[in-house]
Tab-separated table of C-alpha atoms and ligand atoms in Angstrom:
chain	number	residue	atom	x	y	z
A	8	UNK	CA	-7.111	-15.535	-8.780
A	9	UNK	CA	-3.824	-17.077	-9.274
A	10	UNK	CA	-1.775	-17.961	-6.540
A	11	UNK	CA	1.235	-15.650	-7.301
A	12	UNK	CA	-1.342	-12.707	-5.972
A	13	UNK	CA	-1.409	-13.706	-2.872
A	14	UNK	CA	0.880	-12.302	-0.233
A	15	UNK	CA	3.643	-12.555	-2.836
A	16	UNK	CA	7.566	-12.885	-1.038
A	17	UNK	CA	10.065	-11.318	-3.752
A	18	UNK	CA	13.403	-13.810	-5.051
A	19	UNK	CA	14.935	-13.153	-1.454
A	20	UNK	CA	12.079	-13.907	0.036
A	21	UNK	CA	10.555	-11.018	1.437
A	22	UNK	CA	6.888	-9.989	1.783
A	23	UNK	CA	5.432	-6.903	0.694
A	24	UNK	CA	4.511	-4.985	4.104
A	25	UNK	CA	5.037	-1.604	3.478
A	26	UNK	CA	3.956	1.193	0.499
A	27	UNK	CA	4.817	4.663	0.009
A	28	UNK	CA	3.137	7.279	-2.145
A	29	UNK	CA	4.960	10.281	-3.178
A	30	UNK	CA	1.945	12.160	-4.454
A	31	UNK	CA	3.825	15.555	-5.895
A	32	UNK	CA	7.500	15.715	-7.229
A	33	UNK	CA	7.683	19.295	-5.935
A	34	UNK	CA	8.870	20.859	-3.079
A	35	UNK	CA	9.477	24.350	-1.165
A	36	UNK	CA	12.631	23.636	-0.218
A	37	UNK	CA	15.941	23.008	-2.353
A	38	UNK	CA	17.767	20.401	-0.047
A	39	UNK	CA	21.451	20.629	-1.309
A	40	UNK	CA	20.966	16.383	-1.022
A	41	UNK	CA	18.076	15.966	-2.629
A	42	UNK	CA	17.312	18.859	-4.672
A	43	UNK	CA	19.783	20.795	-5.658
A	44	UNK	CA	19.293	24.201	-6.803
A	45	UNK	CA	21.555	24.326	-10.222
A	46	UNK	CA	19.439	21.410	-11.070
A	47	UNK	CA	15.812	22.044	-10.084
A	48	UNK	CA	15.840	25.576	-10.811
A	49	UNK	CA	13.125	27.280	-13.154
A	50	UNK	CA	13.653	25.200	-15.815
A	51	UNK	CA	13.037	21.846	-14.032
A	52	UNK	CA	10.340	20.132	-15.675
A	53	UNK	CA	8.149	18.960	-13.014
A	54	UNK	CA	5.389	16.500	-13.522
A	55	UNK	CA	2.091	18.146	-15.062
A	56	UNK	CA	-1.030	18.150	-13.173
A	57	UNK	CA	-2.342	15.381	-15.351
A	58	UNK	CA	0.541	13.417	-15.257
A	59	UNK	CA	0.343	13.154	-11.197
A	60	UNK	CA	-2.231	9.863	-9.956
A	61	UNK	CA	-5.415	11.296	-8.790
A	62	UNK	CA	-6.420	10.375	-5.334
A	63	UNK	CA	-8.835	8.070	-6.577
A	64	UNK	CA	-6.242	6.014	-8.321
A	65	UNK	CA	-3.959	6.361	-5.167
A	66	UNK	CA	-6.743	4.964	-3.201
A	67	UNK	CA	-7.463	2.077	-5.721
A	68	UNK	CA	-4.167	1.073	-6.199
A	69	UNK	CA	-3.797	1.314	-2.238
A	70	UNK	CA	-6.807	-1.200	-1.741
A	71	UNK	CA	-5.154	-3.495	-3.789
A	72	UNK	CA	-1.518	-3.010	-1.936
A	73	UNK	CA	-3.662	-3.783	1.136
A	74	UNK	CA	-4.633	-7.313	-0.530
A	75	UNK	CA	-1.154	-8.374	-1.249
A	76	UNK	CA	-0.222	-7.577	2.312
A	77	UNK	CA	1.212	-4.387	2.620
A	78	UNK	CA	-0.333	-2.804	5.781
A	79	UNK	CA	1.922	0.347	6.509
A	80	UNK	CA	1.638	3.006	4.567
A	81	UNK	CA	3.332	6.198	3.922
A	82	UNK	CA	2.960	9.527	2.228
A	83	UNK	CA	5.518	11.558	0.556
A	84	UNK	CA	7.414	13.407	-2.208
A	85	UNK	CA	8.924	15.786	-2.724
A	86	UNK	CA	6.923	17.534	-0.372
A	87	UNK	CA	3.242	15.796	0.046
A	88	UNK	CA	1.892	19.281	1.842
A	89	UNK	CA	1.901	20.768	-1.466
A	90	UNK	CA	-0.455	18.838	-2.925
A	91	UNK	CA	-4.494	20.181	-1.972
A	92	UNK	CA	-6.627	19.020	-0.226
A	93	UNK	CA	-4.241	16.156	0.719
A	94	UNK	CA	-6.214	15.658	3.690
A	95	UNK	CA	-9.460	14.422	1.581
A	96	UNK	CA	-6.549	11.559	0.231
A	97	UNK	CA	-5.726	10.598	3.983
A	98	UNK	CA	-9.855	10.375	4.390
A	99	UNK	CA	-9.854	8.061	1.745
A	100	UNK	CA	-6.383	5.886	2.564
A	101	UNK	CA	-7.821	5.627	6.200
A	102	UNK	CA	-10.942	4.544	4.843
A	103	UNK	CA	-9.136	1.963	2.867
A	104	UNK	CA	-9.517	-1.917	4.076
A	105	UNK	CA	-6.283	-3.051	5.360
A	106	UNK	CA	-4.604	-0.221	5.838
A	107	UNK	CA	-3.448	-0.371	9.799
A	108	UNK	CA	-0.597	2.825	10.028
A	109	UNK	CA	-0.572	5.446	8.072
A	110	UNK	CA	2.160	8.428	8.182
A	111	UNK	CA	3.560	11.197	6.250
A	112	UNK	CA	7.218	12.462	5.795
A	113	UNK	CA	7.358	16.492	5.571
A	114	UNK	CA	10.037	19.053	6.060
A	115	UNK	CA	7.643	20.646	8.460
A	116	UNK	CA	6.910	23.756	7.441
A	117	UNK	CA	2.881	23.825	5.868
A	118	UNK	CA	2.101	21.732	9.360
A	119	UNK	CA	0.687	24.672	11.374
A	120	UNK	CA	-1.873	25.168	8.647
A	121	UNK	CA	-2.517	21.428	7.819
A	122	UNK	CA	-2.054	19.305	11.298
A	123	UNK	CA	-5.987	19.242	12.551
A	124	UNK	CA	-7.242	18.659	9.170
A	125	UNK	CA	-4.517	15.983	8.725
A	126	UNK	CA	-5.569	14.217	11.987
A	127	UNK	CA	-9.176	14.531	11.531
A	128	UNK	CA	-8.815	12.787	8.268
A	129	UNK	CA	-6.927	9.668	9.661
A	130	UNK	CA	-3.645	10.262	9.833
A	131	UNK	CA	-1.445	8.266	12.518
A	132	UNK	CA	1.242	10.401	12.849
A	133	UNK	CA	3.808	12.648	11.107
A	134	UNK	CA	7.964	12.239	10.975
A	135	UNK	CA	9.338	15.567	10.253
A	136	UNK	CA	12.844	16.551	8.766
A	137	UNK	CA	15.166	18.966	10.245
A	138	UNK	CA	18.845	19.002	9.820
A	139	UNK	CA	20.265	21.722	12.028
A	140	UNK	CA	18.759	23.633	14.821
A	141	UNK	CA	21.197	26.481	14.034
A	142	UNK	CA	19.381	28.597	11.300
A	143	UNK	CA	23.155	29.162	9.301
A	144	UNK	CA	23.353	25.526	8.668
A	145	UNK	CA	19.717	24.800	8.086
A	146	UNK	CA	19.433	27.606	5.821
A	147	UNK	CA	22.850	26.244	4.021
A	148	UNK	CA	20.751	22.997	3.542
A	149	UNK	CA	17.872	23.709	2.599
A	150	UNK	CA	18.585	26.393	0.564
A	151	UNK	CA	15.111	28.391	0.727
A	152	UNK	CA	16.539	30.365	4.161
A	153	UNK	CA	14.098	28.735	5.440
A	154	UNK	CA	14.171	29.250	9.596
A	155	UNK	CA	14.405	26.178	12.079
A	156	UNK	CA	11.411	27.817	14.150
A	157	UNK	CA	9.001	27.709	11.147
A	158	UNK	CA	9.707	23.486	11.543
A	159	UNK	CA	9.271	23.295	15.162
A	160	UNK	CA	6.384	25.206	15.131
A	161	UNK	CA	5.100	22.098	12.511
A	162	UNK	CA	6.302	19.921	15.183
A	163	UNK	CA	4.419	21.878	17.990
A	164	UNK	CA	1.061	21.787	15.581
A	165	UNK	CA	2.051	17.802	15.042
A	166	UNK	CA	1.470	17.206	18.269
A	167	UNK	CA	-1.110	19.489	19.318
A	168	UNK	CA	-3.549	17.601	16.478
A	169	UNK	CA	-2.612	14.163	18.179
A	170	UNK	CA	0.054	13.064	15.121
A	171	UNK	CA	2.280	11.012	17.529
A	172	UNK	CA	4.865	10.117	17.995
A	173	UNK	CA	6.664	12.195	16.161
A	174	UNK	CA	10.186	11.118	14.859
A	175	UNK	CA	12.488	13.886	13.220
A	176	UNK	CA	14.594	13.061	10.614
A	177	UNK	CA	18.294	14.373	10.077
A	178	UNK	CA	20.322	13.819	7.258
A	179	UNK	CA	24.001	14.259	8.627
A	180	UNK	CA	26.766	15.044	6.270
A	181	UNK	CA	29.643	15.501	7.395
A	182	UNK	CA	31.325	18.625	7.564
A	183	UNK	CA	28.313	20.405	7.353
A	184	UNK	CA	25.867	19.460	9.822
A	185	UNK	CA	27.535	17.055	12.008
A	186	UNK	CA	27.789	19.216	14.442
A	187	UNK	CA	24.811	19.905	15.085
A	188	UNK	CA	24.296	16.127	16.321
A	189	UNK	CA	24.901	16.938	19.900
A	190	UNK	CA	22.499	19.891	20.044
A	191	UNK	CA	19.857	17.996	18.145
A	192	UNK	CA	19.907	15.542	20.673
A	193	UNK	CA	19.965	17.561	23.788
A	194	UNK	CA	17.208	19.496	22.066
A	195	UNK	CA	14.857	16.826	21.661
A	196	UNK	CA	15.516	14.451	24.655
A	197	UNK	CA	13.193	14.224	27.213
A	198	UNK	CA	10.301	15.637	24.683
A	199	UNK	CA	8.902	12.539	23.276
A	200	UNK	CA	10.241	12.964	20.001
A	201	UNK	CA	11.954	10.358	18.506
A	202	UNK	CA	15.244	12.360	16.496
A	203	UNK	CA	16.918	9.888	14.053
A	204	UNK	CA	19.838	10.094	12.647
A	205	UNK	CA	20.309	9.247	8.631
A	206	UNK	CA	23.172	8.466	6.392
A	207	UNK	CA	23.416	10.421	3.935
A	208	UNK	CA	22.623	8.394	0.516
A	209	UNK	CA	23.742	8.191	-2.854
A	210	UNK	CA	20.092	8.235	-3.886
A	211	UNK	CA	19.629	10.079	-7.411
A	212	UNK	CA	22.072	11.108	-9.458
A	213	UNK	CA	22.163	15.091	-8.734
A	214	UNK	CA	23.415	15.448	-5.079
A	215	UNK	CA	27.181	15.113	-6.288
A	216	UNK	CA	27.294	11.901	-2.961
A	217	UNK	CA	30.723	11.612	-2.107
A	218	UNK	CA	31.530	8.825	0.381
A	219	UNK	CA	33.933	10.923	2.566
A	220	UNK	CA	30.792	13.464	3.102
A	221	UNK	CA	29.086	10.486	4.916
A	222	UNK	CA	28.667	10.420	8.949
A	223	UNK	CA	28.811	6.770	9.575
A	224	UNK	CA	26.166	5.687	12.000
A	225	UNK	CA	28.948	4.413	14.630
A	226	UNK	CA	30.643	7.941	14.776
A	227	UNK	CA	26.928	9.495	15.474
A	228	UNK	CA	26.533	7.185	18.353
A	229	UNK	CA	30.013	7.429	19.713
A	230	UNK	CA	29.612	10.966	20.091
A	231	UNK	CA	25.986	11.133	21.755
A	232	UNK	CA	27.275	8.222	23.987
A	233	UNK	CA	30.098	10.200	25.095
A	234	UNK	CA	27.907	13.159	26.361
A	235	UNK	CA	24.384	11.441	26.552
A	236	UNK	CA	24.756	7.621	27.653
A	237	UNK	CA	22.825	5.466	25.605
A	238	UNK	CA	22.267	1.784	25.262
A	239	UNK	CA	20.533	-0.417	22.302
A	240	UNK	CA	16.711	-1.292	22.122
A	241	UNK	CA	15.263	-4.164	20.768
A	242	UNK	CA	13.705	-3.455	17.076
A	243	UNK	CA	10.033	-3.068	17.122
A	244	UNK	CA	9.864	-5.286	14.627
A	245	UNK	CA	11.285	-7.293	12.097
A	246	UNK	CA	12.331	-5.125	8.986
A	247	UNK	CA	12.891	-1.806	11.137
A	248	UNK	CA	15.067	0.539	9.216
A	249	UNK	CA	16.185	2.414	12.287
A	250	UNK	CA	18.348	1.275	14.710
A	251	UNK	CA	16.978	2.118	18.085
A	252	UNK	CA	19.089	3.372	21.654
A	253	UNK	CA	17.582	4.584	24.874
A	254	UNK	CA	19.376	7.118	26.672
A	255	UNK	CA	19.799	5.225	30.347
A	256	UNK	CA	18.709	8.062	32.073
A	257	UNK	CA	15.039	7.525	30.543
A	258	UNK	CA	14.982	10.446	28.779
A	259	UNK	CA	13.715	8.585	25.902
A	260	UNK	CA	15.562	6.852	22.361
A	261	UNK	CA	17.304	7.896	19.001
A	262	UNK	CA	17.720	6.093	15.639
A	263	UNK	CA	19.980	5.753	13.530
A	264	UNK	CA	19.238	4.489	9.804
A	265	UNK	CA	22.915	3.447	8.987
A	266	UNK	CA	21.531	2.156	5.110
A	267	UNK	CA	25.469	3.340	3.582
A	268	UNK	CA	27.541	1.328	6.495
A	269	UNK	CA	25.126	-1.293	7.821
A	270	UNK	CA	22.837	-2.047	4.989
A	271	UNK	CA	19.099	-3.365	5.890
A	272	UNK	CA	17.957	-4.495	2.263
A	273	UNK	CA	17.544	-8.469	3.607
A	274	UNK	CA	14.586	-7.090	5.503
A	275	UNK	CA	13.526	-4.680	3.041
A	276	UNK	CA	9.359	-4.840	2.476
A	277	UNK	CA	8.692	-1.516	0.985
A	278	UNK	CA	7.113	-1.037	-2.420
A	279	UNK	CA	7.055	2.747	-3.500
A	280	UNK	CA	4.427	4.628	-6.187
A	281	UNK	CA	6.256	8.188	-7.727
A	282	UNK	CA	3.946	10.925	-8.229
A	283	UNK	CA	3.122	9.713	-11.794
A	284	UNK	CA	2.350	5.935	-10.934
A	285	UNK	CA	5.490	4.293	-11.696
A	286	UNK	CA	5.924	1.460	-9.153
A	287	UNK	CA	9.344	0.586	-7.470
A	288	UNK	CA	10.613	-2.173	-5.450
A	289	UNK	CA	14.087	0.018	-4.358
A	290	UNK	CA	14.334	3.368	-3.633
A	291	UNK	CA	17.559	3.444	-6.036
A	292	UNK	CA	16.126	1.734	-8.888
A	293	UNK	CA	16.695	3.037	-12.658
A	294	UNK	CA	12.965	2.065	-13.861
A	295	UNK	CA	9.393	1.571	-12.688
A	296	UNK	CA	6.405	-0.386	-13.743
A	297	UNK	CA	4.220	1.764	-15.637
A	298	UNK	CA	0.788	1.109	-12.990
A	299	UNK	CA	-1.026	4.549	-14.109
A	300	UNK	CA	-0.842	3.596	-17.925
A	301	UNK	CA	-2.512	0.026	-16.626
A	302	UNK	CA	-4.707	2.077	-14.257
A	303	UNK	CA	-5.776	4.666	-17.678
A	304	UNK	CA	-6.411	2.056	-19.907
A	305	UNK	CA	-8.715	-0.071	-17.832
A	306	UNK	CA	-7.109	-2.070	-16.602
A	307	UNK	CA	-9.393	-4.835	-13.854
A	308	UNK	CA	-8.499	-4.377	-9.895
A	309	UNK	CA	-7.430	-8.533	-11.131
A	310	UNK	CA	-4.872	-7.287	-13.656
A	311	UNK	CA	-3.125	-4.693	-11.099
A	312	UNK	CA	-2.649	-7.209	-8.690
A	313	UNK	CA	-1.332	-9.308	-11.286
A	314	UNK	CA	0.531	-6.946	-12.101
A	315	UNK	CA	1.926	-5.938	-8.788
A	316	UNK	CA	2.160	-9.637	-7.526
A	317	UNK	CA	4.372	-10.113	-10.414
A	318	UNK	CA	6.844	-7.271	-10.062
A	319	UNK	CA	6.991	-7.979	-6.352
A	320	UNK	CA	7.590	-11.742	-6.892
A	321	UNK	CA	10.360	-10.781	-9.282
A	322	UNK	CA	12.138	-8.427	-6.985
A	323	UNK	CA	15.752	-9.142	-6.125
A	324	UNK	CA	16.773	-5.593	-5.288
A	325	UNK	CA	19.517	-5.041	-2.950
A	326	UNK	CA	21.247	-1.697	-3.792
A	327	UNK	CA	22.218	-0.766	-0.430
A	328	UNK	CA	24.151	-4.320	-0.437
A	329	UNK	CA	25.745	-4.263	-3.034
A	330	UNK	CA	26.890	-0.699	-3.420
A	331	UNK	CA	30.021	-1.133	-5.203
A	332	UNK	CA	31.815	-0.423	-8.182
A	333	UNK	CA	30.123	-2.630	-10.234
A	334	UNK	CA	26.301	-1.377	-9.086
A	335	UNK	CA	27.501	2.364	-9.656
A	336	UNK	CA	27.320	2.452	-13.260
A	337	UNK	CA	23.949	0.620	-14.168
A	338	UNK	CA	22.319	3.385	-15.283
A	339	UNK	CA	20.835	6.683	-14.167
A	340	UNK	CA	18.988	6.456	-11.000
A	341	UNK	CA	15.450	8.073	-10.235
A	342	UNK	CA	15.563	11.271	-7.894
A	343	UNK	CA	14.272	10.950	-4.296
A	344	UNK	CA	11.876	13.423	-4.686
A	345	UNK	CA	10.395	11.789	-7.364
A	346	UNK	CA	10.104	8.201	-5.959
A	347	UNK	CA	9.425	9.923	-2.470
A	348	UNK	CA	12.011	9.070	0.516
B	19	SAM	N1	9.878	16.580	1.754
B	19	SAM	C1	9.659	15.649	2.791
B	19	SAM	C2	10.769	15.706	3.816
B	19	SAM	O1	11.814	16.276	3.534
B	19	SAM	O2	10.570	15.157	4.900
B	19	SAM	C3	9.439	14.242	2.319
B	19	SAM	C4	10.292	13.723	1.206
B	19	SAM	S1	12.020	13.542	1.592
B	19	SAM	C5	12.633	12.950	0.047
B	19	SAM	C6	12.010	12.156	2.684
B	19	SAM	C7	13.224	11.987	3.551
B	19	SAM	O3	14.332	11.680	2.742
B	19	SAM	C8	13.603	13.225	4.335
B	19	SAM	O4	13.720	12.910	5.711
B	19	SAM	C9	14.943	13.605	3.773
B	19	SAM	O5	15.746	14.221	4.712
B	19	SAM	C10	15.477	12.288	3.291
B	19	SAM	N2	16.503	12.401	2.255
B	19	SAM	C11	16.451	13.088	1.099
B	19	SAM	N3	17.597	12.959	0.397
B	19	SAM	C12	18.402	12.158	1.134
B	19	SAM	C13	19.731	11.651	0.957
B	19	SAM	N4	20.465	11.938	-0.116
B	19	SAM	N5	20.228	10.850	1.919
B	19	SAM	C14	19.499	10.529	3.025
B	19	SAM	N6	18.256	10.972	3.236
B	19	SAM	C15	17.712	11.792	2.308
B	20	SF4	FE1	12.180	18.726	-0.352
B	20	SF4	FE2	12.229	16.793	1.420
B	20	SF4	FE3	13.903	16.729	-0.661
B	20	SF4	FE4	14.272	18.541	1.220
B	20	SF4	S1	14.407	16.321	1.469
B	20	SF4	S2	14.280	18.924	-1.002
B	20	SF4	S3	12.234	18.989	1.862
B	20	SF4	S4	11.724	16.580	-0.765
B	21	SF4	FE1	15.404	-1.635	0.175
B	21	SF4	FE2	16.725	-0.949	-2.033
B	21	SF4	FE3	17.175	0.347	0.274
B	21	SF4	FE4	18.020	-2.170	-0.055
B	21	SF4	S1	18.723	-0.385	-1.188
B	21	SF4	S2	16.960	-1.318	1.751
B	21	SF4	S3	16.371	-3.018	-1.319
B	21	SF4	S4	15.240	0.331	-0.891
């Protein structure tokens, strides 16, 4: 084996820690900022059956993530409860050498049916998305009418099976959900649940991002601190995407993941697999390396992490850095339910 596979560090040197699977493009929601209705209506063409990795590949191609280092790994999609029998691919993935944390992201809502069979299989724990704990605005955002309750129940089964702790994500934009920070917060403090905030991105190129629509993370934690005292924690670790507070009267901590206004890319380890095999080093890249075609055609466990060594090794990505005029025409960007959030 050449040294190159091993552990690579990318051109800014950082290691590969993290990998995230979006195993289905599809979802059950139409998120106005991620999936937007006049776009992924009926005539969307979604990925065929065939053209999606099989969990055997995800597994294989897992196991050899695992031996260039990446240790954290997440599922995703669209939305990865749509895919069956997804708990027999967290049997395997928790089977898989290497492999020390692994989570899902899900808007909640197939958890009551899924949770126990989720744990049982391995699963760490789940982080859950909910923007709005009023059902006019979720509704508004997600754009199914789908009801707040249905996602806390997911929460409620989340942490019944033993899937914690839970973190719930909200995307704030502003003038439509940001004010439902406040009740969001008071909501979940004191419960255990870790409720982060997020930017909203200019991921894809079908949301219609406008900066002026974006919350900046210092206005979100103005206005908790104002009503909720808070003060900052000490990352977990290096490469953290959320910025962690604790409210000081112990009733537990918030995130924020400011990646619009305080970029994290220089600590950025995450490689990400779409639904079809395509591998990415940033979540706004315009192309993938083709790993399913290498995968189909026989390609040796030696080749892939060639392969993968390679494209990590060659990674300068910094999107969230650079975000400027001159980044914003390169090309048409991949959706985030494709690549997987
Ligand atoms: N369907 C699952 C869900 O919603 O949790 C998993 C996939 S979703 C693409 C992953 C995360 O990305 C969610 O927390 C979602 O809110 C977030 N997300 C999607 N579009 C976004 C955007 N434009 N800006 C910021 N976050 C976004
Ligand atoms: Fe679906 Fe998640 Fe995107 Fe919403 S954010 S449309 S739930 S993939
Ligand atoms: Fe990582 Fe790309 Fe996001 Fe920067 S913009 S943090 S490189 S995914």
């Amino acid at each position: 084996m050449s040294n190159l596979a091993l552990n690579p560090f990318d051109r800014l040197g950082r290691r590969l820690a993290d990998l995230r699977i979006s195993v289905t493009d599809r979802c059950n929601f139409r998120c106005t900022y991620c999936m937007p209705k006049e776009i992924f209506n009926r005539d969307y063409e979604f990925l065929n059956r065939s053209a999606l990795l099989s969990f055997e590949e995800i597994a294989r191609l897992t196991g050899i993530f695992t031996s260039l280092g990446a240790s954290k790994v997440r599922l995703t999609g669209g939305e990865p409860l749509l895919r069956a029998r997804l708990e027999s691919l967290v049997a395997m993935l928790s089977a898989t050498q290497g492999v020390s944390d692994l989570t899902l992201t899900t808007n909640g809502v197939l958890l009551p049916r899924k949770a126990q069979a989720l744990a049982a299989a391995g699963l760490s724990r789940v982080t859950v998305s909910l923007d709005s704990l009023s059902d006019e605005v979720f509704g508004a955002m997600n754009d199914v009418g789908v009801k707040v309750a249905e996602v806390l129940l997911g929460i409620e089964a989340a942490a019944a099976a033993g899937l914690t702790p839970i973190k719930v994500n909200m995307v704030v934009k502003r003038g439509v959900n940001d004010h439902s920070i406040l009740d969001m917060a008071e909501h979940f403090r004191g419960t255990g649940y870790i409720l982060r905030f997020i930017e909203y991105m200019d991921v894809g190129a079908t949301n219609g991002w406008r900066l002026d629509e974006v919350m900046p993370a210092h206005e979100i934690i103005r206005g908790i601190n104002q009503v909720f005292p808070i003060q900052p924690v000490e990352p977990n670790y290096r490469g953290e995407v959320a910025r962690r507070w604790r409210y000081v009267d112990g009733e537990g901590e918030i995130g924020v993941i400011a990646s619009v206004t305080q970029p994290f890319c220089g600590d950025c380890t995450r490689a990400r697999i779409s639904a079809d095999g395509k591998l990415y080093t940033c979540l706004f890249a315009t192309c993938g390396t083709d790993l399913r075609e290498a995968v189909r055609s026989g390609a040796s466990d030696e080749l892939l992490r060639h392969m993968i060594a390679t494209v990590w090794s060659e990674r300068a990505d910094q999107y969230s850095e650079l975000r400027s005029a001159e980044t914003s025409g390169i090309g048409q960007r991949v959706e985030m339910s494709y690549i997987g959030g």
